[in-house]
XYZ file of N, CA and C in Angstrom:
720
model
N 20.707 -6.989 -80.504
C 19.330 -7.339 -80.152
C 19.280 -8.121 -78.828
N 20.225 -9.081 -78.665
C 20.282 -9.845 -77.406
C 20.567 -8.931 -76.222
N 21.484 -7.978 -76.461
C 21.814 -7.034 -75.379
C 20.601 -6.197 -75.024
N 19.813 -5.802 -76.015
C 18.623 -5.001 -75.781
C 17.582 -5.789 -74.987
N 17.428 -7.076 -75.339
C 16.472 -7.917 -74.619
C 16.875 -8.100 -73.165
N 18.213 -8.279 -72.933
C 18.685 -8.436 -71.545
C 18.432 -7.170 -70.750
N 18.635 -6.022 -71.364
C 18.410 -4.748 -70.676
C 16.946 -4.577 -70.304
N 16.049 -4.952 -71.283
C 14.617 -4.853 -70.996
C 14.211 -5.802 -69.871
N 14.773 -7.009 -69.916
C 14.472 -7.989 -68.866
C 14.932 -7.493 -67.509
N 16.108 -6.862 -67.454
C 16.643 -6.319 -66.202
C 15.733 -5.238 -65.649
N 15.260 -4.338 -66.587
C 14.379 -3.265 -66.126
C 13.043 -3.828 -65.631
N 12.602 -4.922 -66.249
C 11.317 -5.503 -65.852
C 11.365 -6.153 -64.484
N 12.514 -6.720 -64.146
C 12.639 -7.423 -62.862
C 13.093 -6.507 -61.741
N 13.604 -5.364 -62.048
C 14.126 -4.453 -61.025
C 13.081 -4.013 -60.018
N 11.890 -3.615 -60.389
C 10.895 -3.197 -59.390
C 10.550 -4.309 -58.403
N 10.458 -5.573 -58.886
C 10.140 -6.686 -57.989
C 11.234 -6.871 -56.957
N 12.501 -6.819 -57.399
C 13.610 -6.946 -56.457
C 13.622 -5.803 -55.456
N 13.362 -4.605 -55.984
C 13.340 -3.433 -55.105
C 12.222 -3.557 -54.084
N 11.056 -4.035 -54.542
C 9.915 -4.208 -53.644
C 10.224 -5.239 -52.568
N 10.879 -6.356 -52.986
C 11.255 -7.395 -52.011
C 12.226 -6.848 -50.993
N 13.212 -6.072 -51.473
C 14.190 -5.455 -50.566
C 13.499 -4.505 -49.596
N 12.553 -3.715 -50.123
C 11.850 -2.749 -49.281
C 11.034 -3.462 -48.201
N 10.364 -4.553 -48.558
C 9.576 -5.302 -47.581
C 10.457 -5.884 -46.483
N 11.596 -6.472 -46.904
C 12.514 -7.032 -45.917
C 13.054 -5.958 -44.988
N 13.384 -4.798 -45.578
C 13.903 -3.690 -44.771
C 12.867 -3.203 -43.767
N 11.613 -3.095 -44.230
C 10.546 -2.647 -43.341
C 10.338 -3.633 -42.195
N 10.377 -4.936 -42.495
C 10.221 -5.943 -41.457
C 11.328 -5.841 -40.428
N 12.571 -5.635 -40.924
C 13.699 -5.522 -39.997
C 13.578 -4.278 -39.123
N 13.139 -3.170 -39.737
C 12.974 -1.937 -38.962
C 11.872 -2.096 -37.921
N 10.780 -2.769 -38.298
C 9.693 -2.997 -37.365
C 10.147 -3.867 -36.201
N 10.899 -4.934 -36.514
C 11.410 -5.817 -35.465
C 12.346 -5.063 -34.536
N 13.221 -4.226 -35.102
C 14.146 -3.441 -34.284
C 13.389 -2.483 -33.381
N 12.338 -1.866 -33.917
C 11.535 -0.942 -33.107
C 10.882 -1.656 -31.933
N 10.321 -2.846 -32.197
C 9.681 -3.617 -31.127
C 10.692 -4.037 -30.070
N 11.889 -4.422 -30.504
C 12.927 -4.804 -29.550
C 13.346 -3.629 -28.674
N 13.463 -2.450 -29.303
C 13.853 -1.261 -28.541
C 12.766 -0.869 -27.545
N 11.506 -0.968 -27.970
C 10.411 -0.672 -27.044
C 10.406 -1.650 -25.891
N 10.633 -2.914 -26.178
C 10.701 -3.920 -25.120
C 11.832 -3.653 -24.168
N 12.990 -3.279 -24.721
C 14.139 -2.967 -23.862
C 13.840 -1.792 -22.960
N 13.100 -0.797 -23.504
C 12.738 0.353 -22.685
C 11.863 -0.038 -21.517
N 10.917 -0.962 -21.747
C 10.052 -1.404 -20.657
C 10.836 -2.153 -19.603
N 11.764 -3.005 -20.051
C 12.597 -3.743 -19.096
C 13.447 -2.787 -18.279
N 14.032 -1.789 -18.968
C 14.861 -0.814 -18.273
C 14.049 -0.045 -17.246
N 12.822 0.361 -17.620
C 11.994 1.111 -16.688
C 11.666 0.274 -15.461
N 11.329 -1.006 -15.671
C 11.034 -1.874 -14.551
C 12.268 -2.047 -13.678
N 13.428 -2.210 -14.308
C 14.663 -2.360 -13.559
C 14.970 -1.153 -12.697
N 14.716 0.026 -13.232
C 14.968 1.249 -12.471
C 14.058 1.319 -11.260
N 12.786 0.995 -11.448
C 11.850 1.026 -10.321
C 12.264 -0.002 -9.272
N 12.631 -1.177 -9.727
C 13.041 -2.234 -8.799
C 14.236 -1.763 -7.964
N 15.218 -1.175 -8.630
C 16.404 -0.699 -7.912
C 16.062 0.430 -6.951
N 15.151 1.310 -7.358
C 14.745 2.404 -6.480
C 14.112 1.878 -5.197
N 13.183 0.931 -5.364
C 12.517 0.368 -4.183
C 13.494 -0.421 -3.318
N 14.310 -1.243 -3.959
C 15.245 -2.066 -3.201
C 16.226 -1.199 -2.416
N 16.746 -0.154 -3.052
C 17.704 0.709 -2.359
C 17.047 1.454 -1.203
N 15.769 1.806 -1.363
C 15.045 2.452 -0.265
C 14.891 1.497 0.907
N 14.520 0.256 0.615
C 14.325 -0.720 1.680
C 15.634 -1.063 2.389
N 16.747 -0.876 1.710
C 18.043 -1.151 2.338
C 18.414 -0.114 3.392
N 17.815 1.081 3.309
C 18.150 2.124 4.279
C 17.036 2.355 5.296
N 15.879 1.719 5.092
C 14.798 1.826 6.070
C 14.884 0.633 7.026
N 15.015 0.882 8.313
C 15.211 -0.239 9.246
C 13.941 -1.049 9.484
N 14.132 -2.331 9.725
C 13.072 -3.217 10.202
C 13.349 -3.499 11.669
N 12.294 -3.460 12.489
C 12.459 -3.690 13.929
C 11.750 -4.984 14.335
N 12.080 -5.442 15.499
C 11.540 -6.729 15.967
C 10.038 -6.680 16.233
N 9.474 -5.484 16.322
C 8.029 -5.338 16.532
C 7.260 -5.227 15.210
N 7.964 -5.255 14.090
C 7.342 -5.003 12.794
C 6.673 -6.243 12.199
N 5.661 -5.961 11.400
C 4.965 -6.981 10.605
C 5.228 -6.649 9.144
N 5.921 -7.540 8.447
C 6.401 -7.237 7.096
C 5.552 -7.952 6.046
N 5.145 -7.195 5.028
C 4.485 -7.763 3.856
C 5.496 -7.766 2.718
N 5.818 -8.947 2.236
C 6.870 -9.125 1.248
C 6.287 -9.755 -0.010
N 6.521 -9.126 -1.172
C 5.957 -9.681 -2.387
C 6.261 -8.851 -3.617
N 5.404 -8.986 -4.627
C 5.576 -8.289 -5.900
C 4.614 -7.096 -5.984
N 4.146 -6.784 -7.204
C 3.324 -5.583 -7.378
C 2.002 -5.659 -6.625
N 1.470 -6.864 -6.443
C 0.187 -6.992 -5.760
C 0.340 -6.594 -4.296
N 1.459 -6.948 -3.694
C 1.777 -6.490 -2.333
C 2.175 -5.020 -2.351
N 2.999 -4.648 -3.319
C 3.473 -3.273 -3.459
C 2.310 -2.288 -3.480
N 1.198 -2.681 -4.093
C 0.071 -1.765 -4.256
C -0.778 -1.545 -3.022
N -0.530 -2.284 -1.952
C -1.351 -2.161 -0.749
C -0.803 -1.159 0.251
N -1.673 -0.328 0.781
C -1.293 0.582 1.871
C -1.552 -0.169 3.174
N -0.639 -1.060 3.515
C -0.900 -2.050 4.559
C -1.025 -1.459 5.956
N -0.204 -0.481 6.264
C -0.300 0.132 7.596
C -1.667 0.784 7.796
N -2.193 1.401 6.758
C -3.521 2.013 6.839
C -4.622 0.963 6.815
N -4.445 -0.054 5.992
C -5.462 -1.103 5.914
C -5.680 -1.774 7.267
N -4.591 -1.963 8.012
C -4.693 -2.608 9.317
C -4.673 -1.620 10.476
N -4.548 -0.326 10.144
C -4.471 0.696 11.185
C -3.432 0.296 12.232
N -2.239 -0.030 11.717
C -1.176 -0.551 12.573
C 0.154 0.062 12.136
N 0.749 0.860 12.988
C 1.977 1.567 12.627
C 3.183 0.648 12.534
N 3.054 -0.593 12.949
C 4.174 -1.526 12.880
C 4.214 -2.319 11.571
N 3.217 -2.124 10.717
C 3.169 -2.865 9.456
C 4.069 -2.184 8.423
N 4.882 -2.988 7.749
C 5.836 -2.483 6.758
C 5.604 -3.162 5.410
N 5.545 -2.363 4.364
C 5.378 -2.885 3.006
C 6.752 -3.041 2.362
N 7.090 -4.268 1.977
C 8.346 -4.544 1.282
C 8.069 -5.233 -0.054
N 6.964 -4.847 -0.677
C 6.648 -5.356 -2.007
C 7.338 -4.533 -3.081
N 7.755 -5.207 -4.161
C 8.335 -4.513 -5.316
C 7.681 -5.055 -6.578
N 7.126 -4.164 -7.367
C 6.482 -4.549 -8.614
C 7.452 -5.312 -9.509
N 6.961 -6.411 -10.073
C 7.764 -7.213 -10.991
C 8.644 -8.247 -10.331
N 8.615 -8.321 -9.004
C 9.551 -9.209 -8.313
C 9.288 -10.676 -8.625
N 10.364 -11.445 -8.559
C 10.322 -12.886 -8.744
C 11.049 -13.548 -7.582
N 10.833 -14.840 -7.410
C 11.405 -15.536 -6.252
C 12.925 -15.478 -6.228
N 13.544 -15.653 -7.387
C 15.006 -15.626 -7.435
C 15.576 -14.273 -7.075
N 14.922 -13.220 -7.530
C 15.380 -11.869 -7.198
C 15.144 -11.567 -5.727
N 14.032 -12.033 -5.208
C 13.714 -11.776 -3.811
C 14.775 -12.356 -2.879
N 15.310 -13.495 -3.250
C 16.355 -14.110 -2.429
C 17.543 -13.172 -2.234
N 17.752 -12.273 -3.180
C 18.881 -11.353 -3.097
C 18.617 -10.089 -2.311
N 17.402 -9.900 -1.804
C 17.089 -8.668 -1.070
C 16.538 -8.932 0.332
N 16.838 -10.081 0.879
C 16.307 -10.439 2.200
C 17.116 -9.873 3.362
N 18.374 -9.564 3.144
C 19.267 -9.216 4.257
C 18.734 -8.113 5.167
N 18.256 -6.967 4.629
C 17.770 -5.913 5.524
C 16.574 -6.342 6.378
N 15.766 -7.250 5.856
C 14.608 -7.734 6.618
C 15.068 -8.708 7.688
N 15.921 -9.636 7.302
C 16.439 -10.616 8.257
C 17.178 -9.938 9.409
N 17.908 -8.874 9.104
C 18.702 -8.178 10.126
C 17.816 -7.568 11.202
N 16.559 -7.238 10.836
C 15.664 -6.612 11.811
C 14.868 -7.597 12.635
N 14.888 -8.883 12.276
C 14.156 -9.930 13.008
C 12.698 -9.519 13.266
N 11.926 -9.310 12.193
C 10.543 -8.852 12.380
C 9.690 -9.876 13.120
N 8.627 -9.380 13.715
C 7.719 -10.242 14.482
C 7.001 -11.243 13.568
N 6.498 -10.753 12.440
C 5.773 -11.594 11.492
C 6.138 -11.209 10.068
N 6.045 -12.196 9.169
C 6.310 -11.954 7.753
C 5.209 -12.613 6.930
N 4.569 -11.805 6.057
C 3.540 -12.309 5.152
C 4.103 -12.288 3.736
N 4.239 -13.461 3.156
C 4.890 -13.611 1.856
C 3.886 -14.005 0.779
N 3.925 -13.291 -0.345
C 3.217 -13.715 -1.548
C 4.120 -13.451 -2.746
N 4.470 -14.508 -3.478
C 5.399 -14.363 -4.596
C 5.220 -15.554 -5.536
N 5.493 -15.327 -6.824
C 5.502 -16.440 -7.763
C 4.772 -16.213 -9.073
N 3.794 -15.308 -9.104
C 3.012 -15.166 -10.336
C 3.852 -14.655 -11.494
N 4.832 -13.781 -11.226
C 5.683 -13.279 -12.301
C 6.651 -14.354 -12.792
N 7.113 -15.214 -11.886
C 7.954 -16.342 -12.298
C 7.214 -17.197 -13.320
N 5.995 -17.585 -12.965
C 5.214 -18.469 -13.829
C 4.945 -17.816 -15.180
N 4.727 -16.508 -15.186
C 4.408 -15.793 -16.422
C 5.562 -15.815 -17.419
N 6.797 -15.954 -16.928
C 7.955 -15.999 -17.843
C 8.444 -17.430 -18.057
N 7.655 -18.416 -17.618
C 7.972 -19.793 -17.935
C 8.740 -20.570 -16.890
N 8.959 -19.981 -15.715
C 9.606 -20.714 -14.629
C 8.619 -21.735 -14.080
N 9.084 -22.939 -13.827
C 8.185 -24.023 -13.445
C 7.706 -23.884 -12.008
N 6.542 -24.464 -11.690
C 6.078 -24.477 -10.300
C 7.100 -25.076 -9.341
N 7.793 -26.129 -9.754
C 8.803 -26.759 -8.891
C 9.917 -25.780 -8.527
N 10.370 -24.996 -9.510
C 11.445 -24.042 -9.246
C 10.956 -22.897 -8.367
N 9.737 -22.443 -8.613
C 9.164 -21.380 -7.777
C 9.122 -21.829 -6.322
N 8.618 -23.021 -6.093
C 8.479 -23.527 -4.723
C 9.844 -23.802 -4.102
N 10.809 -24.239 -4.900
C 12.172 -24.449 -4.383
C 12.767 -23.132 -3.895
N 12.536 -22.050 -4.624
C 13.044 -20.741 -4.195
C 12.326 -20.251 -2.939
N 11.020 -20.478 -2.866
C 10.285 -20.091 -1.659
C 10.771 -20.903 -0.468
N 11.112 -22.158 -0.696
C 11.694 -22.983 0.377
C 12.994 -22.359 0.878
N 13.799 -21.823 -0.016
C 15.054 -21.173 0.377
C 14.783 -19.914 1.198
N 13.749 -19.170 0.812
C 13.376 -17.982 1.586
C 12.972 -18.391 3.003
N 12.135 -19.390 3.100
C 11.697 -19.884 4.409
C 12.883 -20.337 5.240
N 13.781 -21.080 4.629
C 14.940 -21.611 5.347
C 15.846 -20.504 5.871
N 15.978 -19.438 5.111
C 16.798 -18.330 5.590
C 16.194 -17.699 6.839
N 14.900 -17.518 6.831
C 14.265 -16.950 8.024
C 14.340 -17.921 9.199
N 14.122 -19.170 8.950
C 14.166 -20.144 10.040
C 15.571 -20.306 10.606
N 16.577 -19.939 9.814
C 17.966 -20.017 10.266
C 18.449 -18.711 10.880
N 18.122 -17.578 10.239
C 18.698 -16.286 10.607
C 17.762 -15.386 11.409
N 16.481 -15.710 11.424
C 15.517 -14.911 12.193
C 14.473 -15.859 12.762
N 14.919 -16.698 13.662
C 14.121 -17.839 14.115
C 12.805 -17.453 14.784
N 12.746 -16.256 15.361
C 11.538 -15.877 16.084
C 10.510 -15.183 15.196
N 10.855 -14.983 13.924
C 9.885 -14.414 12.988
C 8.848 -15.474 12.623
N 7.584 -15.155 12.823
C 6.539 -16.102 12.446
C 6.200 -15.892 10.972
N 6.229 -16.974 10.214
C 6.082 -16.892 8.762
C 4.684 -17.303 8.312
N 4.152 -16.531 7.352
C 2.855 -16.824 6.741
C 3.046 -16.781 5.227
N 2.839 -17.898 4.575
C 2.945 -17.966 3.117
C 1.542 -17.938 2.537
N 1.278 -16.955 1.697
C -0.045 -16.806 1.092
C -0.087 -17.450 -0.289
N -1.217 -17.983 -0.640
C -1.369 -18.562 -1.974
C -1.216 -17.484 -3.037
N -0.729 -17.897 -4.193
C -0.701 -16.997 -5.347
C -2.148 -16.749 -5.776
N -2.468 -15.506 -6.060
C -3.858 -15.165 -6.401
C -4.256 -15.706 -7.770
N -5.538 -15.981 -7.961
C -6.006 -16.361 -9.298
C -5.875 -15.187 -10.256
N -5.947 -15.476 -11.542
C -5.944 -14.440 -12.580
C -7.249 -14.544 -13.366
N -7.485 -13.586 -14.249
C -8.728 -13.585 -15.024
C -8.447 -13.117 -16.450
N -8.285 -14.096 -17.343
C -8.063 -13.784 -18.747
C -9.316 -13.864 -19.586
N -10.424 -14.134 -18.952
C -11.703 -14.185 -19.670
C -12.290 -12.789 -19.847
N -12.201 -11.983 -18.789
C -12.809 -10.652 -18.817
C -11.800 -9.544 -19.117
N -10.502 -9.894 -19.153
C -9.462 -8.886 -19.358
C -8.427 -9.418 -20.353
N -7.598 -8.507 -20.898
C -6.667 -8.926 -21.955
C -5.265 -8.342 -21.826
N -4.984 -7.613 -20.779
C -3.710 -6.880 -20.703
C -2.516 -7.775 -20.398
N -2.684 -8.770 -19.534
C -1.554 -9.567 -19.066
C -1.680 -11.023 -19.544
N -1.579 -11.202 -20.846
C -1.797 -12.521 -21.441
C -0.793 -13.560 -20.940
N 0.442 -13.128 -20.684
C 1.448 -14.052 -20.191
C 1.090 -14.625 -18.830
N 0.438 -13.831 -18.012
C -0.003 -14.306 -16.697
C -1.246 -15.189 -16.816
N -2.191 -14.770 -17.655
C -3.413 -15.556 -17.801
C -3.105 -16.959 -18.337
N -2.105 -17.036 -19.221
C -1.789 -18.311 -19.876
C -1.285 -19.366 -18.901
N -0.854 -18.936 -17.714
C -0.291 -19.865 -16.738
C -1.223 -20.052 -15.531
N -2.516 -19.893 -15.768
C -3.483 -20.048 -14.673
C -3.409 -21.435 -14.058
N -3.253 -22.457 -14.893
C -3.168 -23.827 -14.365
C -1.900 -24.016 -13.525
N -0.823 -23.353 -13.929
C 0.430 -23.450 -13.175
C 0.295 -22.805 -11.797
N -0.554 -21.789 -11.689
C -0.800 -21.171 -10.382
C -1.442 -22.183 -9.442
N -2.420 -22.906 -9.949
C -3.094 -23.920 -9.136
C -2.091 -24.968 -8.662
N -1.240 -25.437 -9.569
C -0.244 -26.441 -9.206
C 0.771 -25.897 -8.209
N 1.191 -24.653 -8.405
C 2.160 -24.043 -7.482
C 1.562 -23.921 -6.091
N 0.313 -23.517 -6.008
C -0.342 -23.401 -4.698
C -0.442 -24.759 -4.002
N -0.704 -25.797 -4.773
C -0.750 -27.143 -4.191
C 0.612 -27.512 -3.592
N 1.677 -27.222 -4.338
C 3.025 -27.511 -3.857
C 3.394 -26.630 -2.662
N 2.925 -25.379 -2.698
C 3.210 -24.459 -1.588
C 2.576 -24.941 -0.289
N 1.358 -25.399 -0.388
C 0.677 -25.889 0.816
C 1.438 -27.076 1.406
N 1.901 -27.975 0.554
C 2.677 -29.127 1.029
C 4.004 -28.677 1.633
N 4.635 -27.677 1.025
C 5.892 -27.150 1.556
C 5.690 -26.565 2.946
N 4.635 -25.804 3.123
C 4.372 -25.184 4.419
C 4.124 -26.234 5.500
N 3.432 -27.285 5.145
C 3.226 -28.368 6.107
C 4.560 -29.004 6.491
N 5.420 -29.170 5.507
C 6.747 -29.756 5.757
C 7.604 -28.859 6.642
N 7.543 -27.548 6.414
C 8.407 -26.601 7.125
C 7.787 -26.082 8.419
N 6.544 -26.433 8.709
C 5.893 -25.930 9.909
C 5.542 -24.462 9.819
N 5.163 -24.031 8.619
C 4.835 -22.624 8.356
C 3.340 -22.525 8.055
N 2.725 -21.420 8.459
C 1.296 -21.229 8.205
C 1.039 -20.882 6.742
N 0.180 -21.654 6.106
C -0.232 -21.401 4.718
C -1.619 -20.768 4.735
N -1.763 -19.650 4.034
C -3.050 -18.945 3.974
C -3.587 -19.027 2.552
N -4.694 -19.717 2.374
C -5.319 -19.881 1.065
C -6.290 -18.727 0.826
N -5.909 -17.822 -0.067
C -6.737 -16.653 -0.365
C -7.709 -16.898 -1.512
N -7.604 -18.056 -2.130
C -8.431 -18.364 -3.296
C -9.931 -18.225 -3.011
N -10.442 -18.820 -1.931
C -11.891 -18.709 -1.686
C -12.381 -17.277 -1.536
N -11.525 -16.394 -1.044
C -11.950 -15.012 -0.815
C -11.982 -14.183 -2.093
N -11.098 -14.494 -3.058
C -10.912 -13.603 -4.208
C -11.283 -14.222 -5.555
N -11.525 -15.518 -5.610
C -11.898 -16.171 -6.871
C -13.410 -16.227 -7.015
N -13.872 -16.209 -8.265
C -15.300 -16.384 -8.507
C -15.628 -17.874 -8.643
N -16.851 -18.186 -9.005
C -17.285 -19.580 -9.071
C -16.530 -20.372 -10.130
N -15.942 -19.686 -11.113
C -15.194 -20.351 -12.183
C -13.697 -20.448 -11.882
N -13.299 -20.025 -10.683
C -11.894 -20.096 -10.321
C -11.039 -18.977 -10.881
N -11.682 -17.918 -11.349
C -10.971 -16.748 -11.875
C -10.965 -15.632 -10.833
N -9.987 -14.738 -10.922
C -9.980 -13.562 -10.063
C -11.273 -12.789 -10.307
N -12.034 -12.597 -9.259
C -13.364 -11.988 -9.367
C -13.247 -10.572 -9.946
N -14.027 -10.292 -10.990
C -13.962 -8.996 -11.663
C -14.386 -7.842 -10.767
N -15.014 -8.141 -9.635
C -15.344 -7.081 -8.690
C -14.097 -6.543 -8.000
N -13.029 -7.330 -8.010
C -11.845 -6.987 -7.234
C -10.635 -6.625 -8.082
N -10.799 -6.543 -9.397
C -9.673 -6.246 -10.286
C -10.139 -5.419 -11.462
N -9.224 -4.680 -12.066
C -9.550 -3.962 -13.300
C -8.625 -4.358 -14.450
N -7.796 -5.406 -14.217
C -6.930 -5.878 -15.289
C -6.722 -7.403 -15.276
N -7.382 -8.086 -14.356
C -7.288 -9.532 -14.298
C -6.076 -10.065 -13.565
N -5.272 -9.161 -12.995
C -4.068 -9.580 -12.273
C -3.927 -8.839 -10.943
N -4.047 -7.526 -10.990
C -3.883 -6.700 -9.791
C -5.242 -6.417 -9.145
N -5.182 -5.918 -7.927
C -6.411 -5.665 -7.176
C -6.771 -4.182 -7.166
N -8.058 -3.921 -7.097
C -8.559 -2.571 -6.827
C -8.894 -2.497 -5.336
N -9.380 -1.356 -4.906
C -9.602 -1.116 -3.477
C -10.417 -2.187 -2.781
N -11.543 -2.587 -3.374
C -12.394 -3.602 -2.756
C -11.658 -4.920 -2.596
N -10.790 -5.220 -3.554
C -10.001 -6.446 -3.457
C -9.053 -6.427 -2.277
N -8.435 -5.262 -2.033
C -7.533 -5.155 -0.885
C -8.287 -5.279 0.437
N -9.503 -4.778 0.466
C -10.301 -4.925 1.693
C -10.637 -6.393 1.962
N -10.969 -7.123 0.908
C -11.254 -8.556 1.063
C -9.996 -9.289 1.514
N -8.865 -8.958 0.909
C -7.587 -9.566 1.287
C -7.271 -9.260 2.751
N -7.409 -7.992 3.118
C -7.155 -7.609 4.510
C -8.004 -8.418 5.482
N -9.285 -8.546 5.168
C -10.183 -9.272 6.068
C -9.778 -10.734 6.205
N -9.267 -11.325 5.121
C -8.813 -12.716 5.186
C -7.574 -12.866 6.057
N -6.794 -11.800 6.180
C -5.553 -11.857 6.963
C -5.715 -11.407 8.405
N -6.831 -10.752 8.703
C -7.004 -10.194 10.055
C -6.744 -11.182 11.183
N -7.163 -12.425 11.086
C -6.895 -13.348 12.200
C -5.412 -13.604 12.457
N -4.560 -13.299 11.442
C -3.126 -13.587 11.559
C -2.278 -12.361 11.848
N -2.827 -11.179 11.625
C -2.074 -9.936 11.836
C -2.417 -9.417 13.225
N -1.502 -9.625 14.145
C -1.765 -9.234 15.536
C -0.570 -8.479 16.096
C-alpha cells in the first residue's frame, strides 16, 4: 500500500516538474535566440565598418581636400554634392566611435587635407562611455593632426541632439541625451584649449525643447534630406 501511494504521488508531481523543466528550457532557448540575433547585428555592422575602412585606405586624400570625418550621420551625407565641391571627401562610417576612429586616421593624415570637419561621440555615449572619455579621445585625434598634419585646419562639430519623445527606435541613444549636452560643453572647452574651431550645430537642428527637430529626422537620431540642408548651411561659412 505504501509503495502504491508513493507511485501515485510520483505520477501526480511529474507533470509539474515536466512543466517547470519545459519553461526553463523555453527561456534558455529564447535567450540563446536573442543572443544569436544580437551577434548577427554586431557582425553585420563589423563587416560594413571593415568594408568602408578598407575602401578609405586605398582612396587617396590630397592637400586640397576637405574631409568630413564621423559616424553614420556623416556617412549619410552626400557632401561633395551638398557643397558642389569636388574636393570634399566623406570619411564617415556608420557605427563609429572615438576609440575606433583613432585607429583609422593614418590614410587621412598622410594626405594632409586642407580642412577636416569632425563629428563623433554619440555612439560612445549610447554604450555607456563617459563624456570625459569621449572628449579625451577627441583630444587625441586633434593632437595627431596638430602633430602630423599641422596645416590641416580643424573644425569640431557639436554632437547632434536626439529625440526620444517622438521616436522609439534608438532608445540607447535617447537615454543619454543629457550626456550629449555635457559632452558638448567639454568639447567646446577642449577646442578653446587646443585653438580649434568649435561649431555648435544645436541651434540649427534642435527644437524649442532641445530635441532633434522632427522636421529633420525620421528616427530621432539620423537626418533626412532637409536636415542635411540645414547642416550644410550652418557649415557654409567654414567650407571654403
